[in-house]
Amino acid sequence: MNLPRLVSRPAVATAGPGAAPSVGASVRRETASVRALAALLLAAIVSSVLVVADMLVDAWADGHLLLAWVSLWIVAFAGLALLAGTVRRFSEKLMAEMDAWAARRAERRASERLWAIARADARVMSELQAALRRDDATVFVASHRPTEGVSVKGQPVL
């Protein structure tokens, strides 16, 4: 159930002992987690490519250990170079989707908590009903407002 927000949050956090972390700190934390995820995924992908390459090289090397060793390192460096950008973009997208999912989940929990409080307290329920009526009236007015310079039939107003 989507309920309107009754209390707006301040846009700027104040500095103090109980203050929220700054925007820069949260951006650095997000960047660090995206980089860590990208590095983990890149290592997993390259290691699986190396296992397959080792099996193939071991089959055709026939005792040429140096050739096998050099070819494995070539595969490793090529995998790192070719997959780094793709893995980073994938991990950024994955982190953004996970953040959005967590935000939706937190919003749903808050809405359910507010609804439970409203069911127990008539004052809160009346505030919610008033907010819903205001929200419905705003949506109705916005959807039925004619566009500027155009009549109801779509003809220009002179």
Short mmCIF file of N, CA and C in Angstrom, two decimals:
data_model
loop_
_atom_site.label_atom_id
_atom_site.label_comp_id
_atom_site.label_asym_id
_atom_site.label_seq_id
_atom_site.Cartn_x
_atom_site.Cartn_y
_atom_site.Cartn_z
N MET A 1 0.84 -1.17 0.00
CA MET A 1 0.00 0.00 0.00
C MET A 1 0.89 1.23 0.00
N ASN A 2 0.67 2.10 -0.94
CA ASN A 2 1.45 3.34 -1.00
C ASN A 2 0.71 4.44 -0.27
N LEU A 3 1.31 4.94 0.77
CA LEU A 3 0.73 6.04 1.53
C LEU A 3 1.58 7.27 1.30
N PRO A 4 0.95 8.45 1.27
CA PRO A 4 1.74 9.67 1.04
C PRO A 4 2.62 9.96 2.23
N ARG A 5 3.69 10.66 1.99
CA ARG A 5 4.57 11.06 3.07
C ARG A 5 3.99 12.27 3.77
N LEU A 6 3.88 12.17 5.08
CA LEU A 6 3.31 13.27 5.84
C LEU A 6 4.38 14.22 6.34
N VAL A 7 5.58 13.71 6.53
CA VAL A 7 6.67 14.53 7.04
C VAL A 7 7.77 14.55 6.00
N SER A 8 8.20 15.73 5.62
CA SER A 8 9.30 15.81 4.67
C SER A 8 10.61 15.78 5.42
N ARG A 9 11.59 15.20 4.80
CA ARG A 9 12.91 15.11 5.42
C ARG A 9 13.73 16.31 5.02
N PRO A 10 14.60 16.82 5.91
CA PRO A 10 15.44 17.97 5.53
C PRO A 10 16.43 17.56 4.45
N ALA A 11 16.69 18.50 3.54
CA ALA A 11 17.58 18.22 2.41
C ALA A 11 19.04 18.25 2.83
N VAL A 12 19.38 19.03 3.84
CA VAL A 12 20.77 19.17 4.25
C VAL A 12 20.91 18.67 5.67
N ALA A 13 21.83 17.76 5.89
CA ALA A 13 22.08 17.24 7.23
C ALA A 13 22.96 18.22 7.99
N THR A 14 22.67 18.36 9.27
CA THR A 14 23.49 19.24 10.09
C THR A 14 24.65 18.45 10.67
N ALA A 15 25.74 19.13 10.88
CA ALA A 15 26.92 18.47 11.43
C ALA A 15 26.77 18.36 12.94
N GLY A 16 27.12 17.26 13.47
CA GLY A 16 27.04 17.05 14.90
C GLY A 16 27.34 15.62 15.23
N PRO A 17 27.30 15.27 16.51
CA PRO A 17 27.65 13.91 16.88
C PRO A 17 26.68 12.87 16.32
N GLY A 18 25.40 13.21 16.19
CA GLY A 18 24.42 12.25 15.68
C GLY A 18 24.05 12.50 14.24
N ALA A 19 24.80 13.33 13.55
CA ALA A 19 24.46 13.70 12.17
C ALA A 19 24.72 12.55 11.21
N ALA A 20 23.96 12.55 10.14
CA ALA A 20 24.13 11.53 9.11
C ALA A 20 25.44 11.78 8.36
N PRO A 21 26.02 10.74 7.75
CA PRO A 21 27.25 10.93 6.99
C PRO A 21 27.00 11.84 5.79
N SER A 22 28.05 12.51 5.35
CA SER A 22 27.91 13.44 4.24
C SER A 22 27.68 12.69 2.94
N VAL A 23 27.25 13.43 1.94
CA VAL A 23 26.99 12.84 0.63
C VAL A 23 28.28 12.28 0.04
N GLY A 24 29.38 13.00 0.22
CA GLY A 24 30.67 12.53 -0.29
C GLY A 24 31.08 11.20 0.30
N ALA A 25 30.82 11.02 1.59
CA ALA A 25 31.17 9.75 2.24
C ALA A 25 30.33 8.61 1.68
N SER A 26 29.03 8.85 1.43
CA SER A 26 28.21 7.77 0.90
C SER A 26 28.59 7.45 -0.53
N VAL A 27 28.99 8.45 -1.31
CA VAL A 27 29.43 8.21 -2.69
C VAL A 27 30.71 7.39 -2.69
N ARG A 28 31.64 7.74 -1.79
CA ARG A 28 32.89 6.97 -1.71
C ARG A 28 32.61 5.53 -1.29
N ARG A 29 31.67 5.35 -0.35
CA ARG A 29 31.34 4.01 0.11
C ARG A 29 30.70 3.20 -1.02
N GLU A 30 29.80 3.83 -1.81
CA GLU A 30 29.18 3.14 -2.94
C GLU A 30 30.21 2.79 -4.00
N THR A 31 31.12 3.72 -4.29
CA THR A 31 32.16 3.47 -5.29
C THR A 31 33.06 2.33 -4.84
N ALA A 32 33.39 2.30 -3.56
CA ALA A 32 34.24 1.22 -3.05
C ALA A 32 33.53 -0.13 -3.16
N SER A 33 32.23 -0.17 -2.87
CA SER A 33 31.52 -1.44 -2.95
C SER A 33 31.37 -1.89 -4.40
N VAL A 34 31.17 -0.94 -5.32
CA VAL A 34 31.08 -1.30 -6.74
C VAL A 34 32.42 -1.82 -7.23
N ARG A 35 33.50 -1.16 -6.83
CA ARG A 35 34.83 -1.63 -7.25
C ARG A 35 35.13 -3.01 -6.68
N ALA A 36 34.76 -3.24 -5.44
CA ALA A 36 35.01 -4.55 -4.84
C ALA A 36 34.22 -5.63 -5.56
N LEU A 37 32.96 -5.35 -5.87
CA LEU A 37 32.16 -6.32 -6.61
C LEU A 37 32.73 -6.56 -8.00
N ALA A 38 33.17 -5.50 -8.67
CA ALA A 38 33.77 -5.65 -10.00
C ALA A 38 35.04 -6.48 -9.94
N ALA A 39 35.87 -6.23 -8.94
CA ALA A 39 37.11 -7.00 -8.81
C ALA A 39 36.81 -8.47 -8.53
N LEU A 40 35.83 -8.74 -7.68
CA LEU A 40 35.47 -10.12 -7.36
C LEU A 40 34.95 -10.85 -8.60
N LEU A 41 34.04 -10.19 -9.33
CA LEU A 41 33.51 -10.81 -10.54
C LEU A 41 34.58 -11.02 -11.60
N LEU A 42 35.45 -10.03 -11.77
CA LEU A 42 36.53 -10.15 -12.74
C LEU A 42 37.46 -11.30 -12.38
N ALA A 43 37.81 -11.43 -11.12
CA ALA A 43 38.69 -12.53 -10.70
C ALA A 43 38.02 -13.88 -10.93
N ALA A 44 36.73 -13.97 -10.66
CA ALA A 44 36.02 -15.23 -10.87
C ALA A 44 35.97 -15.60 -12.35
N ILE A 45 35.69 -14.63 -13.20
CA ILE A 45 35.58 -14.90 -14.63
C ILE A 45 36.94 -15.28 -15.21
N VAL A 46 37.97 -14.51 -14.86
CA VAL A 46 39.31 -14.79 -15.40
C VAL A 46 39.82 -16.13 -14.89
N SER A 47 39.54 -16.45 -13.63
CA SER A 47 40.01 -17.75 -13.12
C SER A 47 39.31 -18.91 -13.82
N SER A 48 38.02 -18.76 -14.13
CA SER A 48 37.35 -19.84 -14.86
C SER A 48 37.88 -19.95 -16.29
N VAL A 49 38.20 -18.81 -16.92
CA VAL A 49 38.80 -18.85 -18.26
C VAL A 49 40.17 -19.52 -18.20
N LEU A 50 40.93 -19.24 -17.14
CA LEU A 50 42.25 -19.86 -17.00
C LEU A 50 42.16 -21.37 -16.79
N VAL A 51 41.17 -21.83 -16.07
CA VAL A 51 41.01 -23.27 -15.88
C VAL A 51 40.75 -23.95 -17.22
N VAL A 52 39.86 -23.36 -18.01
CA VAL A 52 39.57 -23.93 -19.34
C VAL A 52 40.81 -23.86 -20.22
N ALA A 53 41.52 -22.73 -20.20
CA ALA A 53 42.73 -22.59 -21.01
C ALA A 53 43.80 -23.58 -20.57
N ASP A 54 43.91 -23.81 -19.27
CA ASP A 54 44.89 -24.77 -18.77
C ASP A 54 44.59 -26.17 -19.29
N MET A 55 43.32 -26.54 -19.30
CA MET A 55 42.96 -27.87 -19.83
C MET A 55 43.31 -27.98 -21.31
N LEU A 56 43.01 -26.92 -22.07
CA LEU A 56 43.31 -26.96 -23.51
C LEU A 56 44.81 -26.96 -23.77
N VAL A 57 45.56 -26.11 -23.07
CA VAL A 57 47.00 -26.02 -23.29
C VAL A 57 47.69 -27.30 -22.82
N ASP A 58 47.24 -27.86 -21.72
CA ASP A 58 47.84 -29.09 -21.20
C ASP A 58 47.66 -30.23 -22.21
N ALA A 59 46.54 -30.20 -22.92
CA ALA A 59 46.28 -31.25 -23.90
C ALA A 59 47.20 -31.12 -25.10
N TRP A 60 47.50 -29.87 -25.55
CA TRP A 60 48.32 -29.77 -26.76
C TRP A 60 49.75 -29.36 -26.53
N ALA A 61 50.18 -29.10 -25.30
CA ALA A 61 51.55 -28.64 -25.05
C ALA A 61 52.58 -29.77 -25.21
N ASP A 62 52.25 -30.99 -24.85
CA ASP A 62 53.15 -32.15 -24.98
C ASP A 62 54.54 -31.88 -24.43
N GLY A 63 54.61 -31.43 -23.20
CA GLY A 63 55.91 -31.26 -22.56
C GLY A 63 56.54 -29.90 -22.76
N HIS A 64 55.98 -29.04 -23.53
CA HIS A 64 56.51 -27.69 -23.70
C HIS A 64 55.95 -26.80 -22.59
N LEU A 65 56.55 -26.92 -21.43
CA LEU A 65 56.05 -26.25 -20.23
C LEU A 65 56.12 -24.73 -20.35
N LEU A 66 57.21 -24.21 -20.91
CA LEU A 66 57.34 -22.77 -21.04
C LEU A 66 56.27 -22.20 -21.97
N LEU A 67 56.01 -22.86 -23.06
CA LEU A 67 54.98 -22.43 -23.99
C LEU A 67 53.60 -22.45 -23.32
N ALA A 68 53.33 -23.46 -22.56
CA ALA A 68 52.04 -23.54 -21.85
C ALA A 68 51.93 -22.42 -20.82
N TRP A 69 53.01 -22.18 -20.08
CA TRP A 69 53.01 -21.15 -19.05
C TRP A 69 52.80 -19.76 -19.67
N VAL A 70 53.49 -19.46 -20.76
CA VAL A 70 53.34 -18.16 -21.44
C VAL A 70 51.94 -18.01 -22.01
N SER A 71 51.41 -19.06 -22.60
CA SER A 71 50.06 -18.96 -23.18
C SER A 71 49.01 -18.75 -22.09
N LEU A 72 49.17 -19.35 -20.93
CA LEU A 72 48.24 -19.12 -19.83
C LEU A 72 48.30 -17.67 -19.35
N TRP A 73 49.49 -17.12 -19.26
CA TRP A 73 49.61 -15.72 -18.84
C TRP A 73 49.03 -14.79 -19.89
N ILE A 74 49.17 -15.11 -21.15
CA ILE A 74 48.56 -14.30 -22.21
C ILE A 74 47.04 -14.32 -22.08
N VAL A 75 46.49 -15.49 -21.83
CA VAL A 75 45.04 -15.61 -21.64
C VAL A 75 44.60 -14.80 -20.41
N ALA A 76 45.37 -14.87 -19.33
CA ALA A 76 45.02 -14.15 -18.11
C ALA A 76 45.01 -12.63 -18.34
N PHE A 77 46.06 -12.10 -18.93
CA PHE A 77 46.13 -10.66 -19.15
C PHE A 77 45.10 -10.20 -20.19
N ALA A 78 44.85 -11.00 -21.20
CA ALA A 78 43.83 -10.65 -22.19
C ALA A 78 42.45 -10.63 -21.54
N GLY A 79 42.19 -11.60 -20.68
CA GLY A 79 40.91 -11.62 -19.96
C GLY A 79 40.74 -10.41 -19.07
N LEU A 80 41.80 -10.05 -18.35
CA LEU A 80 41.72 -8.86 -17.51
C LEU A 80 41.47 -7.60 -18.33
N ALA A 81 42.18 -7.47 -19.44
CA ALA A 81 42.06 -6.26 -20.26
C ALA A 81 40.71 -6.18 -20.96
N LEU A 82 40.22 -7.31 -21.45
CA LEU A 82 38.99 -7.28 -22.23
C LEU A 82 37.72 -7.26 -21.39
N LEU A 83 37.78 -7.83 -20.21
CA LEU A 83 36.56 -7.96 -19.41
C LEU A 83 36.41 -6.91 -18.31
N ALA A 84 37.42 -6.11 -18.06
CA ALA A 84 37.37 -5.18 -16.93
C ALA A 84 36.23 -4.16 -17.07
N GLY A 85 36.08 -3.54 -18.21
CA GLY A 85 35.03 -2.55 -18.40
C GLY A 85 33.64 -3.14 -18.32
N THR A 86 33.46 -4.30 -18.93
CA THR A 86 32.16 -4.95 -18.92
C THR A 86 31.77 -5.35 -17.51
N VAL A 87 32.71 -5.91 -16.78
CA VAL A 87 32.42 -6.33 -15.41
C VAL A 87 32.12 -5.12 -14.52
N ARG A 88 32.84 -4.03 -14.71
CA ARG A 88 32.58 -2.82 -13.91
C ARG A 88 31.19 -2.27 -14.19
N ARG A 89 30.79 -2.21 -15.46
CA ARG A 89 29.45 -1.71 -15.80
C ARG A 89 28.38 -2.64 -15.23
N PHE A 90 28.61 -3.94 -15.33
CA PHE A 90 27.65 -4.90 -14.79
C PHE A 90 27.52 -4.74 -13.28
N SER A 91 28.63 -4.58 -12.59
CA SER A 91 28.56 -4.46 -11.13
C SER A 91 27.91 -3.14 -10.72
N GLU A 92 28.13 -2.05 -11.47
CA GLU A 92 27.45 -0.79 -11.17
C GLU A 92 25.95 -0.94 -11.34
N LYS A 93 25.54 -1.60 -12.41
CA LYS A 93 24.11 -1.81 -12.65
C LYS A 93 23.52 -2.70 -11.56
N LEU A 94 24.22 -3.74 -11.20
CA LEU A 94 23.75 -4.65 -10.16
C LEU A 94 23.60 -3.93 -8.82
N MET A 95 24.58 -3.11 -8.46
CA MET A 95 24.50 -2.37 -7.19
C MET A 95 23.35 -1.36 -7.22
N ALA A 96 23.12 -0.71 -8.35
CA ALA A 96 22.01 0.24 -8.46
C ALA A 96 20.67 -0.47 -8.30
N GLU A 97 20.54 -1.64 -8.92
CA GLU A 97 19.31 -2.40 -8.79
C GLU A 97 19.11 -2.89 -7.36
N MET A 98 20.18 -3.32 -6.72
CA MET A 98 20.06 -3.76 -5.33
C MET A 98 19.70 -2.61 -4.41
N ASP A 99 20.27 -1.41 -4.65
CA ASP A 99 19.92 -0.24 -3.86
C ASP A 99 18.46 0.13 -4.05
N ALA A 100 17.98 0.09 -5.28
CA ALA A 100 16.58 0.41 -5.56
C ALA A 100 15.66 -0.60 -4.90
N TRP A 101 16.02 -1.88 -4.94
CA TRP A 101 15.22 -2.92 -4.30
C TRP A 101 15.17 -2.69 -2.79
N ALA A 102 16.32 -2.36 -2.19
CA ALA A 102 16.35 -2.11 -0.75
C ALA A 102 15.51 -0.89 -0.38
N ALA A 103 15.54 0.14 -1.21
CA ALA A 103 14.73 1.33 -0.95
C ALA A 103 13.24 1.02 -1.04
N ARG A 104 12.86 0.24 -2.06
CA ARG A 104 11.44 -0.15 -2.18
C ARG A 104 11.00 -0.97 -0.98
N ARG A 105 11.86 -1.86 -0.55
CA ARG A 105 11.54 -2.72 0.59
C ARG A 105 11.40 -1.89 1.87
N ALA A 106 12.31 -0.94 2.08
CA ALA A 106 12.24 -0.09 3.26
C ALA A 106 10.99 0.78 3.22
N GLU A 107 10.64 1.31 2.04
CA GLU A 107 9.43 2.12 1.90
C GLU A 107 8.19 1.29 2.22
N ARG A 108 8.16 0.06 1.74
CA ARG A 108 7.02 -0.82 2.01
C ARG A 108 6.90 -1.12 3.50
N ARG A 109 8.04 -1.40 4.16
CA ARG A 109 8.01 -1.66 5.60
C ARG A 109 7.53 -0.44 6.37
N ALA A 110 8.01 0.74 5.98
CA ALA A 110 7.58 1.97 6.66
C ALA A 110 6.10 2.21 6.46
N SER A 111 5.61 1.95 5.26
CA SER A 111 4.20 2.12 4.96
C SER A 111 3.35 1.15 5.79
N GLU A 112 3.80 -0.08 5.89
CA GLU A 112 3.07 -1.07 6.69
C GLU A 112 3.07 -0.69 8.17
N ARG A 113 4.20 -0.18 8.65
CA ARG A 113 4.26 0.26 10.05
C ARG A 113 3.32 1.43 10.31
N LEU A 114 3.31 2.39 9.38
CA LEU A 114 2.43 3.54 9.52
C LEU A 114 0.97 3.11 9.47
N TRP A 115 0.65 2.17 8.60
CA TRP A 115 -0.72 1.69 8.49
C TRP A 115 -1.14 0.97 9.78
N ALA A 116 -0.24 0.20 10.37
CA ALA A 116 -0.55 -0.48 11.63
C ALA A 116 -0.78 0.53 12.75
N ILE A 117 0.03 1.58 12.78
CA ILE A 117 -0.15 2.64 13.79
C ILE A 117 -1.48 3.34 13.54
N ALA A 118 -1.82 3.61 12.29
CA ALA A 118 -3.05 4.32 11.96
C ALA A 118 -4.28 3.49 12.34
N ARG A 119 -4.19 2.18 12.19
CA ARG A 119 -5.31 1.33 12.57
C ARG A 119 -5.55 1.35 14.07
N ALA A 120 -4.49 1.60 14.85
CA ALA A 120 -4.62 1.63 16.30
C ALA A 120 -4.94 3.02 16.83
N ASP A 121 -4.65 4.07 16.07
CA ASP A 121 -4.83 5.44 16.54
C ASP A 121 -5.70 6.21 15.54
N ALA A 122 -6.87 6.65 16.00
CA ALA A 122 -7.82 7.33 15.12
C ALA A 122 -7.28 8.66 14.61
N ARG A 123 -6.45 9.34 15.41
CA ARG A 123 -5.90 10.62 14.97
C ARG A 123 -4.99 10.44 13.76
N VAL A 124 -4.15 9.43 13.82
CA VAL A 124 -3.24 9.15 12.70
C VAL A 124 -4.04 8.73 11.47
N MET A 125 -5.09 7.94 11.68
CA MET A 125 -5.92 7.50 10.56
C MET A 125 -6.60 8.70 9.89
N SER A 126 -7.09 9.65 10.68
CA SER A 126 -7.72 10.83 10.08
C SER A 126 -6.70 11.67 9.31
N GLU A 127 -5.47 11.76 9.82
CA GLU A 127 -4.42 12.47 9.09
C GLU A 127 -4.11 11.78 7.76
N LEU A 128 -4.04 10.46 7.77
CA LEU A 128 -3.78 9.71 6.54
C LEU A 128 -4.91 9.90 5.53
N GLN A 129 -6.15 9.84 6.01
CA GLN A 129 -7.29 10.02 5.11
C GLN A 129 -7.29 11.42 4.50
N ALA A 130 -6.95 12.42 5.31
CA ALA A 130 -6.88 13.79 4.79
C ALA A 130 -5.76 13.92 3.75
N ALA A 131 -4.63 13.31 4.02
CA ALA A 131 -3.53 13.35 3.06
C ALA A 131 -3.88 12.63 1.77
N LEU A 132 -4.57 11.51 1.87
CA LEU A 132 -5.00 10.79 0.67
C LEU A 132 -6.00 11.61 -0.13
N ARG A 133 -6.93 12.29 0.55
CA ARG A 133 -7.88 13.14 -0.16
C ARG A 133 -7.16 14.29 -0.87
N ARG A 134 -6.19 14.90 -0.19
CA ARG A 134 -5.42 15.98 -0.82
C ARG A 134 -4.66 15.46 -2.03
N ASP A 135 -4.05 14.28 -1.89
CA ASP A 135 -3.29 13.68 -2.99
C ASP A 135 -4.21 13.36 -4.16
N ASP A 136 -5.39 12.80 -3.91
CA ASP A 136 -6.35 12.49 -4.97
C ASP A 136 -6.83 13.76 -5.65
N ALA A 137 -7.08 14.82 -4.88
CA ALA A 137 -7.54 16.08 -5.46
C ALA A 137 -6.45 16.69 -6.34
N THR A 138 -5.21 16.62 -5.90
CA THR A 138 -4.09 17.16 -6.68
C THR A 138 -3.94 16.40 -7.99
N VAL A 139 -4.05 15.08 -7.95
CA VAL A 139 -3.93 14.27 -9.17
C VAL A 139 -5.09 14.57 -10.11
N PHE A 140 -6.30 14.71 -9.56
CA PHE A 140 -7.47 15.00 -10.40
C PHE A 140 -7.32 16.35 -11.08
N VAL A 141 -6.92 17.38 -10.34
CA VAL A 141 -6.77 18.72 -10.92
C VAL A 141 -5.65 18.72 -11.96
N ALA A 142 -4.55 18.07 -11.68
CA ALA A 142 -3.43 18.05 -12.63
C ALA A 142 -3.80 17.30 -13.91
N SER A 143 -4.58 16.25 -13.80
CA SER A 143 -4.91 15.47 -14.99
C SER A 143 -6.02 16.12 -15.82
N HIS A 144 -6.79 17.03 -15.23
CA HIS A 144 -7.89 17.67 -15.97
C HIS A 144 -7.60 19.12 -16.31
N ARG A 145 -6.39 19.57 -16.11
CA ARG A 145 -6.02 20.94 -16.45
C ARG A 145 -5.72 21.00 -17.95
N PRO A 146 -6.40 21.90 -18.68
CA PRO A 146 -6.11 21.99 -20.13
C PRO A 146 -4.72 22.58 -20.35
N THR A 147 -4.10 22.15 -21.44
CA THR A 147 -2.79 22.68 -21.76
C THR A 147 -2.92 24.11 -22.24
N GLU A 148 -1.89 24.87 -22.02
CA GLU A 148 -1.93 26.29 -22.34
C GLU A 148 -1.95 26.51 -23.85
N GLY A 149 -2.90 27.33 -24.33
CA GLY A 149 -2.96 27.68 -25.74
C GLY A 149 -3.73 26.70 -26.60
N VAL A 150 -4.34 25.64 -25.99
CA VAL A 150 -5.09 24.65 -26.76
C VAL A 150 -6.47 24.51 -26.14
N SER A 151 -7.51 24.54 -26.96
CA SER A 151 -8.87 24.39 -26.47
C SER A 151 -9.14 22.92 -26.16
N VAL A 152 -10.34 22.66 -25.67
CA VAL A 152 -10.72 21.29 -25.32
C VAL A 152 -10.73 20.40 -26.54
N LYS A 153 -11.12 20.91 -27.71
CA LYS A 153 -11.18 20.11 -28.92
C LYS A 153 -9.84 20.00 -29.64
N GLY A 154 -8.82 20.61 -29.08
CA GLY A 154 -7.51 20.52 -29.70
C GLY A 154 -7.19 21.64 -30.66
N GLN A 155 -8.14 22.56 -30.84
CA GLN A 155 -7.94 23.70 -31.73
C GLN A 155 -7.20 24.80 -30.99
N PRO A 156 -6.30 25.53 -31.66
CA PRO A 156 -5.58 26.61 -30.98
C PRO A 156 -6.52 27.71 -30.53
N VAL A 157 -6.23 28.28 -29.35
CA VAL A 157 -7.01 29.39 -28.81
C VAL A 157 -6.44 30.67 -29.37
N LEU A 158 -7.32 31.52 -29.93
CA LEU A 158 -6.87 32.79 -30.52
C LEU A 158 -6.95 33.92 -29.56
#
